[in-house]
Short mmCIF file of C-alpha atoms in Angstrom, two decimals:
data_model
loop_
_atom_site.label_atom_id
_atom_site.label_comp_id
_atom_site.label_asym_id
_atom_site.label_seq_id
_atom_site.Cartn_x
_atom_site.Cartn_y
_atom_site.Cartn_z
CA MET A 1 -32.89 -25.01 -10.10
CA GLU A 2 -32.53 -25.42 -13.70
CA PHE A 3 -29.26 -24.82 -15.53
CA GLU A 4 -30.66 -22.94 -18.55
CA HIS A 5 -32.76 -20.64 -16.04
CA LEU A 6 -29.37 -19.52 -14.55
CA LYS A 7 -28.26 -18.02 -18.01
CA GLU A 8 -31.01 -15.38 -17.57
CA LYS A 9 -29.93 -14.12 -14.10
CA THR A 10 -27.57 -11.15 -13.67
CA ASP A 11 -24.11 -11.60 -12.38
CA GLU A 12 -25.10 -10.04 -9.18
CA GLU A 13 -27.99 -12.51 -8.85
CA LEU A 14 -25.70 -15.40 -9.74
CA VAL A 15 -23.13 -14.38 -7.01
CA ALA A 16 -25.90 -14.27 -4.41
CA LEU A 17 -26.59 -18.11 -5.50
CA ALA A 18 -23.34 -19.07 -6.06
CA ILE A 19 -22.59 -19.74 -2.19
CA ASP A 20 -25.12 -22.53 -1.80
CA PHE A 21 -25.66 -23.31 -5.36
CA GLN A 22 -22.33 -24.39 -7.44
CA ALA A 23 -24.07 -24.33 -10.87
CA ALA A 24 -24.58 -20.75 -10.38
CA PHE A 25 -20.87 -20.16 -10.08
CA SER A 26 -20.34 -22.44 -12.98
CA THR A 27 -22.75 -20.10 -15.14
CA LEU A 28 -20.34 -17.03 -14.13
CA ILE A 29 -17.33 -19.20 -14.81
CA ASP A 30 -18.72 -19.79 -18.60
CA ARG A 31 -19.61 -16.05 -19.02
CA TYR A 32 -16.12 -14.90 -18.06
CA SER A 33 -13.77 -17.22 -19.22
CA ASP A 34 -13.29 -16.29 -22.76
CA LYS A 35 -12.91 -12.69 -21.78
CA LEU A 36 -10.45 -13.29 -19.02
CA THR A 37 -8.42 -15.60 -20.97
CA TRP A 38 -7.93 -13.19 -23.60
CA TYR A 39 -7.13 -10.45 -20.97
CA ILE A 40 -4.71 -12.50 -19.41
CA ARG A 41 -3.10 -13.23 -22.62
CA GLN A 42 -2.69 -9.71 -24.05
CA ILE A 43 -1.03 -8.41 -20.76
CA THR A 44 1.41 -11.41 -20.46
CA ASN A 45 3.23 -13.80 -23.02
CA VAL A 46 2.07 -17.12 -21.25
CA SER A 47 0.63 -19.82 -23.30
CA ARG A 48 -3.03 -20.76 -23.39
CA GLU A 49 -2.33 -23.67 -20.97
CA GLU A 50 -0.65 -21.34 -18.49
CA ALA A 51 -3.33 -18.65 -19.28
CA GLU A 52 -5.99 -21.33 -18.37
CA ASP A 53 -3.92 -22.28 -15.09
CA ILE A 54 -4.32 -18.51 -14.04
CA LEU A 55 -7.75 -18.37 -15.02
CA GLN A 56 -8.63 -21.33 -12.73
CA GLU A 57 -6.54 -19.91 -9.96
CA THR A 58 -8.70 -16.65 -10.60
CA PHE A 59 -11.84 -18.37 -10.31
CA ILE A 60 -11.01 -20.51 -7.25
CA LYS A 61 -10.04 -17.21 -5.68
CA ALA A 62 -13.27 -15.59 -6.40
CA TYR A 63 -15.06 -18.57 -5.06
CA THR A 64 -13.15 -18.68 -1.94
CA ASN A 65 -13.70 -14.71 -1.48
CA ILE A 66 -17.19 -14.52 -3.01
CA ASN A 67 -18.66 -13.43 0.48
CA SER A 68 -16.23 -10.20 0.12
CA PHE A 69 -18.09 -9.18 -3.11
CA ASP A 70 -19.44 -5.52 -2.61
CA PRO A 71 -22.74 -5.37 -4.78
CA SER A 72 -21.99 -1.42 -5.33
CA LEU A 73 -19.31 -2.76 -7.56
CA LYS A 74 -19.78 -4.49 -10.73
CA PHE A 75 -19.09 -8.12 -10.82
CA SER A 76 -17.07 -7.88 -13.85
CA SER A 77 -14.74 -5.36 -12.40
CA TRP A 78 -14.62 -7.50 -9.30
CA ILE A 79 -13.56 -10.68 -11.51
CA TYR A 80 -11.00 -8.66 -13.53
CA ARG A 81 -9.62 -7.13 -10.34
CA ILE A 82 -9.11 -10.73 -9.28
CA ALA A 83 -7.46 -11.75 -12.49
CA HIS A 84 -5.52 -8.61 -12.48
CA ASN A 85 -3.97 -9.54 -9.14
CA GLU A 86 -3.31 -13.07 -10.26
CA VAL A 87 -1.69 -11.80 -13.34
CA ILE A 88 0.58 -9.57 -11.58
CA SER A 89 1.71 -12.24 -9.22
CA ASN A 90 2.41 -14.56 -12.25
CA TYR A 91 4.17 -11.76 -13.98
CA ARG A 92 6.56 -10.90 -10.97
CA LYS A 93 7.72 -14.60 -11.45
CA ARG A 94 8.25 -14.66 -14.98
CA LYS A 95 8.81 -10.83 -16.30
CA ALA A 96 7.61 -11.71 -19.62
CA ARG A 97 6.29 -10.03 -22.65
CA PRO A 98 3.46 -10.68 -24.83
CA GLN A 99 3.73 -12.37 -28.46
CA ASP A 100 2.05 -14.20 -31.08
CA ASP A 101 -1.56 -14.51 -31.91
CA ALA A 102 -2.06 -11.28 -33.72
CA ASN A 103 -4.70 -12.94 -35.71
CA ASP A 104 -7.06 -12.86 -32.48
CA ILE A 105 -7.13 -9.12 -32.65
CA ASP A 106 -10.60 -7.61 -33.88
CA ASP A 107 -10.03 -4.88 -36.71
CA LYS A 108 -12.31 -2.61 -34.85
CA LEU A 109 -10.08 -2.95 -31.78
CA VAL A 110 -7.17 -2.02 -33.89
CA ASP A 111 -8.92 0.92 -35.26
CA SER A 112 -9.97 2.43 -32.02
CA LEU A 113 -6.16 1.86 -30.86
CA VAL A 114 -4.88 3.76 -34.10
CA ALA A 115 -7.50 6.64 -33.67
CA GLU A 116 -6.19 7.02 -29.98
CA VAL A 117 -2.54 6.85 -30.33
CA ASP A 118 -2.94 9.48 -33.39
CA LEU A 119 -1.37 7.70 -35.96
CA ASP A 120 -2.15 8.03 -39.79
CA LYS A 121 -4.94 5.64 -40.29
CA GLU A 122 -4.41 4.25 -43.63
CA VAL A 123 -0.43 3.97 -43.31
CA ASP A 124 -0.27 2.72 -39.91
CA ARG A 125 -3.36 0.45 -39.38
CA GLU A 126 -1.84 -2.41 -41.00
CA PHE A 127 1.45 -1.94 -39.45
CA LEU A 128 -0.21 -1.80 -35.89
CA ARG A 129 -2.10 -5.00 -36.79
CA LYS A 130 0.98 -6.92 -37.59
CA HIS A 131 3.14 -5.42 -34.85
CA LEU A 132 0.69 -5.04 -32.08
CA LEU A 133 1.66 -7.42 -29.52
CA ASP A 134 5.40 -6.70 -30.12
CA ILE A 135 4.38 -2.91 -29.60
CA LEU A 136 2.28 -3.79 -26.66
CA GLY A 137 5.12 -5.82 -25.23
CA GLY A 138 7.58 -3.08 -25.63
CA ILE A 139 5.79 -0.90 -22.98
CA ASP A 140 5.75 -1.25 -19.28
CA MET A 141 3.25 -3.60 -17.83
CA LYS A 142 1.37 -1.02 -16.10
CA TYR A 143 0.71 1.08 -19.32
CA ARG A 144 -0.09 -2.37 -21.24
CA GLU A 145 -2.87 -3.50 -18.90
CA VAL A 146 -4.78 -0.05 -19.00
CA LEU A 147 -4.49 0.07 -23.08
CA VAL A 148 -5.78 -3.66 -23.04
CA LEU A 149 -8.71 -2.97 -20.69
CA ARG A 150 -9.42 0.31 -22.37
CA TYR A 151 -9.42 -0.51 -25.95
CA PHE A 152 -9.57 -4.29 -26.04
CA GLN A 153 -11.61 -5.23 -23.24
CA ASP A 154 -13.95 -1.71 -23.69
CA ARG A 155 -13.85 -0.83 -19.85
CA SER A 156 -14.75 2.47 -18.79
CA TYR A 157 -12.35 4.54 -16.87
CA LYS A 158 -14.47 3.92 -13.73
CA GLU A 159 -14.34 0.09 -14.13
CA ILE A 160 -10.58 0.38 -15.15
CA SER A 161 -10.22 2.28 -11.64
CA ASP A 162 -12.14 -0.62 -9.86
CA ILE A 163 -10.23 -3.33 -11.47
CA ILE A 164 -6.59 -2.00 -10.89
CA LYS A 165 -7.73 -0.04 -7.70
CA LYS A 166 -6.28 3.18 -8.57
CA PRO A 167 -8.23 6.83 -8.80
CA GLU A 168 -10.01 7.45 -11.88
CA GLY A 169 -7.58 10.47 -12.40
CA THR A 170 -4.56 8.12 -12.05
CA VAL A 171 -6.06 5.81 -14.79
CA ALA A 172 -6.64 8.98 -17.16
CA THR A 173 -2.87 9.79 -16.71
CA LEU A 174 -1.68 5.94 -17.16
CA ILE A 175 -3.74 5.96 -20.48
CA ASN A 176 -2.31 9.11 -21.69
CA ARG A 177 1.35 7.95 -21.06
CA ALA A 178 0.42 4.43 -22.50
CA LYS A 179 -0.30 6.12 -25.69
CA LYS A 180 2.94 8.24 -25.72
CA GLU A 181 4.67 4.88 -24.89
CA CYS A 182 2.88 3.15 -27.87
CA ARG A 183 3.91 5.96 -30.41
CA LYS A 184 7.32 5.70 -29.28
CA GLN A 185 7.42 1.90 -29.69
CA ILE A 186 5.94 2.12 -33.13
CA GLU A 187 8.48 4.74 -34.29
CA LYS A 188 11.01 2.29 -32.75
CA LYS A 189 9.57 -0.46 -34.66
CA ARG A 190 9.50 1.32 -38.20
CA LYS A 191 13.19 2.20 -37.73
CA MET B 1 -9.66 -26.35 -22.91
CA ASN B 2 -12.92 -25.15 -23.72
CA LYS B 3 -15.42 -23.29 -21.44
CA THR B 4 -17.41 -26.28 -20.21
CA THR B 5 -14.15 -28.07 -19.06
CA ILE B 6 -12.70 -25.05 -17.44
CA SER B 7 -15.80 -24.54 -15.25
CA GLN B 8 -15.83 -28.47 -14.67
CA GLU B 9 -12.11 -28.18 -13.85
CA VAL B 10 -12.65 -25.43 -11.33
CA LEU B 11 -15.62 -27.15 -9.70
CA LYS B 12 -13.70 -30.25 -9.52
CA GLN B 13 -10.75 -28.65 -7.64
CA ILE B 14 -13.19 -26.79 -5.32
CA GLN B 15 -14.54 -30.34 -4.32
CA GLU B 16 -11.29 -31.87 -4.28
CA LYS B 17 -9.48 -29.52 -2.12
CA LYS B 18 -12.77 -29.00 -0.07
CA ILE B 19 -12.60 -25.27 -0.71
CA GLU B 20 -15.34 -23.06 0.88
CA PRO B 21 -16.02 -19.57 0.71
CA LYS B 22 -14.58 -17.64 3.69
CA PRO B 23 -17.17 -16.33 5.91
CA LYS B 24 -18.65 -12.82 5.51
CA TRP B 25 -17.58 -12.17 9.26
CA GLN B 26 -13.88 -12.44 8.24
CA PHE B 27 -14.21 -9.59 5.79
CA LEU B 28 -16.31 -7.72 8.13
CA ALA B 29 -14.01 -7.94 10.88
CA ARG B 30 -10.98 -6.92 8.45
CA ASN B 31 -12.84 -3.73 7.36
CA TYR B 32 -13.66 -2.86 11.03
CA MET B 33 -9.97 -3.30 11.78
CA VAL B 34 -9.03 -1.15 9.22
CA TRP B 35 -11.46 1.65 9.87
CA GLY B 36 -10.88 1.33 13.77
CA ALA B 37 -6.76 1.44 13.05
CA GLY B 38 -7.43 4.35 10.99
CA SER B 39 -9.69 6.13 13.63
CA VAL B 40 -7.06 5.51 16.40
CA CYS B 41 -4.53 7.21 14.11
CA VAL B 42 -6.58 10.20 13.63
CA VAL B 43 -7.43 10.41 17.31
CA VAL B 44 -3.54 10.03 18.19
CA GLY B 45 -2.82 13.01 15.26
CA GLY B 46 -5.46 15.16 17.05
CA LEU B 47 -4.09 14.31 20.42
CA SER B 48 -0.51 15.56 19.10
CA LEU B 49 -1.97 18.66 17.75
CA SER B 50 -3.94 19.62 20.78
CA VAL B 51 -0.60 19.09 23.08
CA MET B 52 1.20 21.27 20.28
CA ALA B 53 -1.48 24.13 20.57
CA HIS B 54 -1.12 24.00 24.37
CA MET B 55 2.23 24.48 24.14
CA ALA B 56 1.98 27.31 21.68
CA ARG B 57 -0.42 29.02 23.95
CA VAL B 58 1.59 28.76 27.18
CA SER B 59 5.16 29.72 25.52
CA ASP B 60 4.48 33.22 26.38
CA TRP B 61 5.93 34.45 23.28
CA GLU B 62 4.40 37.90 23.73
CA LEU B 63 6.36 37.95 27.13
CA TYR B 64 9.36 36.67 25.75
CA ALA B 65 9.33 39.63 23.02
CA ASN B 66 10.09 42.11 25.95
CA ALA B 67 13.33 40.58 26.41
CA ASP B 68 16.47 40.68 24.28
CA GLY B 69 16.24 36.95 23.41
CA SER B 70 16.45 35.76 19.81
CA ALA B 71 13.21 35.06 18.24
CA LEU B 72 14.80 32.32 16.21
CA THR B 73 16.29 30.64 19.46
CA PHE B 74 13.12 31.01 20.98
CA ALA B 75 11.18 29.36 17.97
CA ILE B 76 13.79 26.35 17.65
CA GLU B 77 13.78 25.77 21.55
CA ASN B 78 10.03 25.74 21.83
CA MET B 79 9.13 23.73 18.46
CA PRO B 80 7.51 20.57 19.76
CA TYR B 81 9.61 18.12 17.63
CA LEU B 82 8.38 14.99 19.39
CA TRP B 83 4.79 16.02 18.83
CA ILE B 84 5.36 16.75 15.27
CA VAL B 85 7.05 13.40 14.64
CA VAL B 86 4.13 11.67 16.38
CA MET B 87 1.49 13.78 14.46
CA VAL B 88 3.13 13.09 11.06
CA LEU B 89 3.56 9.24 11.72
CA PHE B 90 0.06 8.79 12.68
CA ILE B 91 -1.13 10.80 10.03
CA LEU B 92 0.85 8.65 7.64
CA LEU B 93 -0.55 5.48 9.19
CA ALA B 94 -4.14 6.70 8.96
CA ASN B 95 -3.49 7.49 5.31
CA TYR B 96 -2.46 4.13 4.90
CA ASN B 97 -5.30 2.84 6.50
CA LEU B 98 -7.61 4.75 4.47
CA LYS B 99 -6.16 3.30 1.33
CA HIS B 100 -6.72 0.07 2.53
CA THR B 101 -10.46 0.48 3.28
CA LYS B 102 -13.00 -0.73 0.38
CA SER B 103 -13.16 2.51 -1.54
CA GLY B 104 -9.84 4.05 -0.17
CA TYR B 105 -8.22 3.42 -3.64
CA LYS B 106 -10.81 5.94 -5.22
CA TYR B 107 -8.90 8.74 -3.55
CA ARG B 108 -5.53 10.23 -4.94
CA LEU B 109 -2.81 10.47 -2.13
CA ALA B 110 -3.18 14.21 -2.16
CA SER B 111 -6.89 14.25 -1.26
CA ALA B 112 -6.53 11.35 1.32
CA VAL B 113 -3.89 13.18 3.17
CA VAL B 114 -6.02 16.38 3.03
CA VAL B 115 -8.89 14.26 4.57
CA VAL B 116 -6.83 12.70 7.15
CA ILE B 117 -5.03 15.87 8.30
CA GLY B 118 -8.61 17.66 8.46
CA ALA B 119 -10.17 14.90 10.45
CA SER B 120 -7.01 15.28 12.79
CA VAL B 121 -7.33 19.07 13.00
CA PHE B 122 -11.10 18.64 13.72
CA VAL B 123 -10.52 16.09 16.33
CA GLY B 124 -7.34 18.13 17.87
CA GLY B 125 -9.50 21.17 18.00
CA ILE B 126 -11.97 19.33 20.26
CA PHE B 127 -9.35 17.99 22.54
CA HIS B 128 -7.95 21.52 22.66
CA VAL B 129 -11.18 23.26 23.73
CA MET B 130 -11.49 20.26 26.48
CA ASN B 131 -7.93 21.05 27.69
CA ILE B 132 -6.85 17.43 26.74
CA GLY B 133 -3.60 18.86 25.27
CA ARG B 134 -2.74 20.45 28.62
CA ALA B 135 -3.62 17.50 30.66
CA LEU B 136 -1.52 15.16 28.30
CA ASP B 137 1.48 17.40 28.39
CA SER B 138 1.32 17.64 32.25
CA LEU B 139 1.00 13.99 32.40
CA PHE B 140 3.86 13.09 30.35
CA GLU B 141 6.02 15.66 32.36
CA GLU B 142 5.07 13.70 35.65
CA ARG B 143 4.97 9.95 34.38
CA VAL B 144 6.62 9.35 31.07
CA PRO B 145 10.45 8.71 31.22
CA TYR B 146 12.54 10.97 29.36
CA TYR B 147 9.60 13.08 28.40
CA ALA B 148 10.81 16.02 30.82
CA GLN B 149 14.15 15.95 29.67
CA PHE B 150 13.33 16.08 25.99
CA MET B 151 10.97 18.82 26.48
CA ALA B 152 13.21 20.84 28.73
CA PRO B 153 14.63 23.16 25.96
CA ARG B 154 11.16 24.98 26.18
CA HIS B 155 11.77 25.63 29.72
CA ALA B 156 15.50 26.46 29.31
CA VAL B 157 15.11 29.10 26.97
CA TRP B 158 13.62 31.04 29.96
CA MET B 159 16.64 30.56 31.92
CA ASN B 160 19.09 32.76 30.73
CA PRO B 161 19.98 35.74 33.03
CA GLU B 162 22.37 37.31 31.02
CA GLN B 163 19.43 38.07 28.60
CA GLY B 164 17.17 39.05 31.29
CA LEU B 165 15.07 35.98 31.61
CA LEU B 166 14.63 34.08 34.77
CA THR B 167 12.14 31.25 35.65
CA GLY B 168 11.40 29.21 38.94
CA LYS B 169 9.28 29.29 41.94
CA ILE B 170 9.20 31.97 44.70
CA THR B 171 10.18 30.55 47.79
CA ASP B 172 9.10 33.40 50.49
CA ASP B 173 6.33 36.00 50.44
CA ALA B 174 7.63 39.25 49.30
CA SER B 175 8.92 41.96 51.29
CA ASP B 176 8.31 45.83 49.87
CA ASP B 177 10.99 45.51 47.35
CA SER B 178 12.35 41.82 47.04
CA PHE B 179 11.75 38.32 47.34
CA ILE B 180 13.73 35.07 47.16
CA MET B 181 13.33 32.65 44.66
CA VAL B 182 14.73 29.07 43.28
CA ASP B 183 15.10 28.82 39.70
CA ILE B 184 14.48 25.75 37.66
CA TYR B 185 18.08 24.23 37.86
CA GLY B 186 18.21 24.86 41.67
CA GLY B 187 19.96 28.01 41.81
CA GLU B 188 18.79 30.67 44.44
CA TRP B 189 18.04 34.21 43.60
CA GLU B 190 17.24 37.39 45.17
CA VAL B 191 14.80 39.26 42.98
CA LEU B 192 14.60 43.11 43.35
CA PHE B 193 11.60 45.00 42.23
CA GLU B 194 10.35 48.51 42.00
CA LYS B 195 6.78 48.62 40.52
CA PRO B 196 7.14 45.71 38.27
CA GLU B 197 4.30 44.92 35.81
CA LEU B 198 2.57 41.78 37.48
CA ARG B 199 0.67 39.38 35.25
CA GLY B 200 -1.52 36.65 36.54
CA MET B 201 -1.18 37.71 39.98
CA GLU B 202 -1.83 40.86 42.38
CA ILE B 203 0.36 40.05 45.32
CA ILE B 204 3.68 38.17 45.06
CA LYS B 205 3.19 34.96 47.16
CA ALA B 206 5.51 32.18 48.11
CA GLY B 207 5.10 29.03 46.09
CA LEU B 208 4.17 30.84 42.88
CA PRO B 209 5.85 29.64 39.57
CA VAL B 210 7.09 32.68 37.62
CA ARG B 211 8.84 33.84 34.57
CA ILE B 212 10.61 37.14 34.86
CA ILE B 213 11.94 39.56 32.40
CA GLY B 214 14.44 41.89 34.03
CA GLU B 215 18.29 42.15 34.19
CA ALA B 216 20.92 40.27 35.96
CA ILE B 217 22.99 42.30 38.41
CA ASP B 218 25.03 39.70 39.45
CA ASP B 219 25.12 35.85 39.82
CA TYR B 220 22.27 35.74 42.26
CA LEU B 221 20.72 39.02 42.26
CA PHE B 222 17.98 40.01 39.61
CA LYS B 223 16.20 43.17 39.08
CA ALA B 224 12.49 42.38 37.70
CA TYR B 225 10.55 44.60 35.40
CA ILE B 226 7.74 42.02 34.43
CA ILE B 227 6.75 39.08 36.57
CA LYS B 228 4.41 36.50 35.24
CA VAL B 229 2.79 33.86 37.18
CA LEU B 230 2.25 30.56 35.60
CA PRO B 231 -0.83 28.44 36.02
CA PRO B 232 -0.10 25.77 38.79
CA GLU B 233 -0.62 22.59 36.82
CA GLN B 234 1.71 23.73 34.08
CA PRO B 235 5.02 21.90 34.02
CA PHE B 236 7.88 24.61 34.12
CA GLY B 237 11.23 22.86 34.32
CA PRO B 238 13.04 19.69 35.14
CA LYS B 239 11.53 18.67 38.54
CA GLU B 240 14.49 16.64 40.35
CA LYS B 241 16.83 19.41 40.59
CA PHE B 242 14.47 21.98 41.25
CA TYR B 243 12.37 20.46 43.85
CA TYR B 244 15.17 18.94 45.67
CA ARG B 245 16.76 22.33 46.36
CA PHE B 246 13.23 24.18 46.74
CA LYS B 247 12.33 21.65 49.42
CA LYS B 248 15.69 22.05 51.31
CA ILE B 249 15.34 26.03 51.34
CA LYS B 250 11.63 25.50 52.55
CA LYS B 251 12.64 23.23 55.25
CA GLY B 252 15.49 25.71 56.44
CA GLU B 253 17.97 22.85 55.89
CA PRO B 254 21.38 23.93 54.85
CA VAL B 255 22.22 23.17 51.07
CA SER B 256 25.73 22.15 50.29
CA GLU B 257 27.89 25.03 48.92
CA SER B 258 29.07 22.58 46.38
CA PHE B 259 25.66 21.83 45.06
CA PHE B 260 25.67 22.77 41.26
CA GLY B 261 28.96 24.68 42.31
CA ARG B 262 26.82 27.84 43.42
CA PRO B 263 27.28 28.63 47.03
CA ARG B 264 24.35 30.31 49.00
CA THR B 265 24.71 33.95 49.40
CA ILE B 266 21.50 34.49 51.47
#
């Protein structure tokens, strides 16, 4: 099967092929490695190298458990779930907080978070952009990851529910609490 | 490390460590086990409920209400603590299993508990209609060590002659105004009656297990106002003391005066 032809296939089609055809799995890795690296670094403080180690473990786990993939679930939710579990496992060992690389943050993402956290847009947008990672680092991991998934990874409530394996109602509650925590951190930072 | 390197590195590790996907049957087996365990828990919860329903039905609360006994005492003594604990434990286990199914995480805890309780109630209702609760209670009284002793308070509440409550087995066919019975602790009684209300029987016969509402005249004499016969398969007291004494009396053998410290008067 030609490699270029694989790029046109959907995630679910590639999963079906990946069991017998590693090039299909390689295409999936290429599709998700950037997003997952970014996700991993947004919710932990690991270096790029460590993020890539976690990423590799994520993909190895995905390959090992590929026969457990449920087609009723989106593949992206499934692979994010595996990354989430690897991050939790790594986080428990390290208990770390995010830092650096504010330049990686897209302005649109900052705007969406500013709007959701109900801040004054003009005054606080730049403040948030400058201190975003510190602000995120000051809030609990369980709030940080739902904020990252919702506003930086643009996941729906259902997708977040599938990723962190909690009911959608609980996801909504976590996001509300996360926004409140974010506001508290911003006020704290201002002082 | 760029994208191509990451995928190359992952594939290299897969080949070097000879990593293979786990077979599908392992995941199917796990799912079946989780569902199977959850179903067993729901069934056990249902069995507990059916036994509790049976115990409530045969508690004879409406008969007890005719005596001077305390309603609170009756409720406390008849509470099926063991079965409540079993039911709660297995409902929690069923909930745990439900949460660990593929889609279990989508349900809030309250919803999951309601579903599990609802399933147990449904299953318990079916068991109750089939009299499985009664059969289980009888079987446990006969065969399970310590069950009879643990459940003894529900019988003991009927052994309070000072409050007009007596329970045991009739040893001889009645005369015109009295009969002899052995209570559940092996004590012997002459029961007098004068147009008593009979429930569940027309003639007072030997061998019938009974609950009696009346008044104690002295230590071995009781006047009955209401006599209710119990179903033959229903457990009604700790067996060892009762059957020992009952069989001895039936055989006409002398029973030691010091037996339970209560000498025979008849």
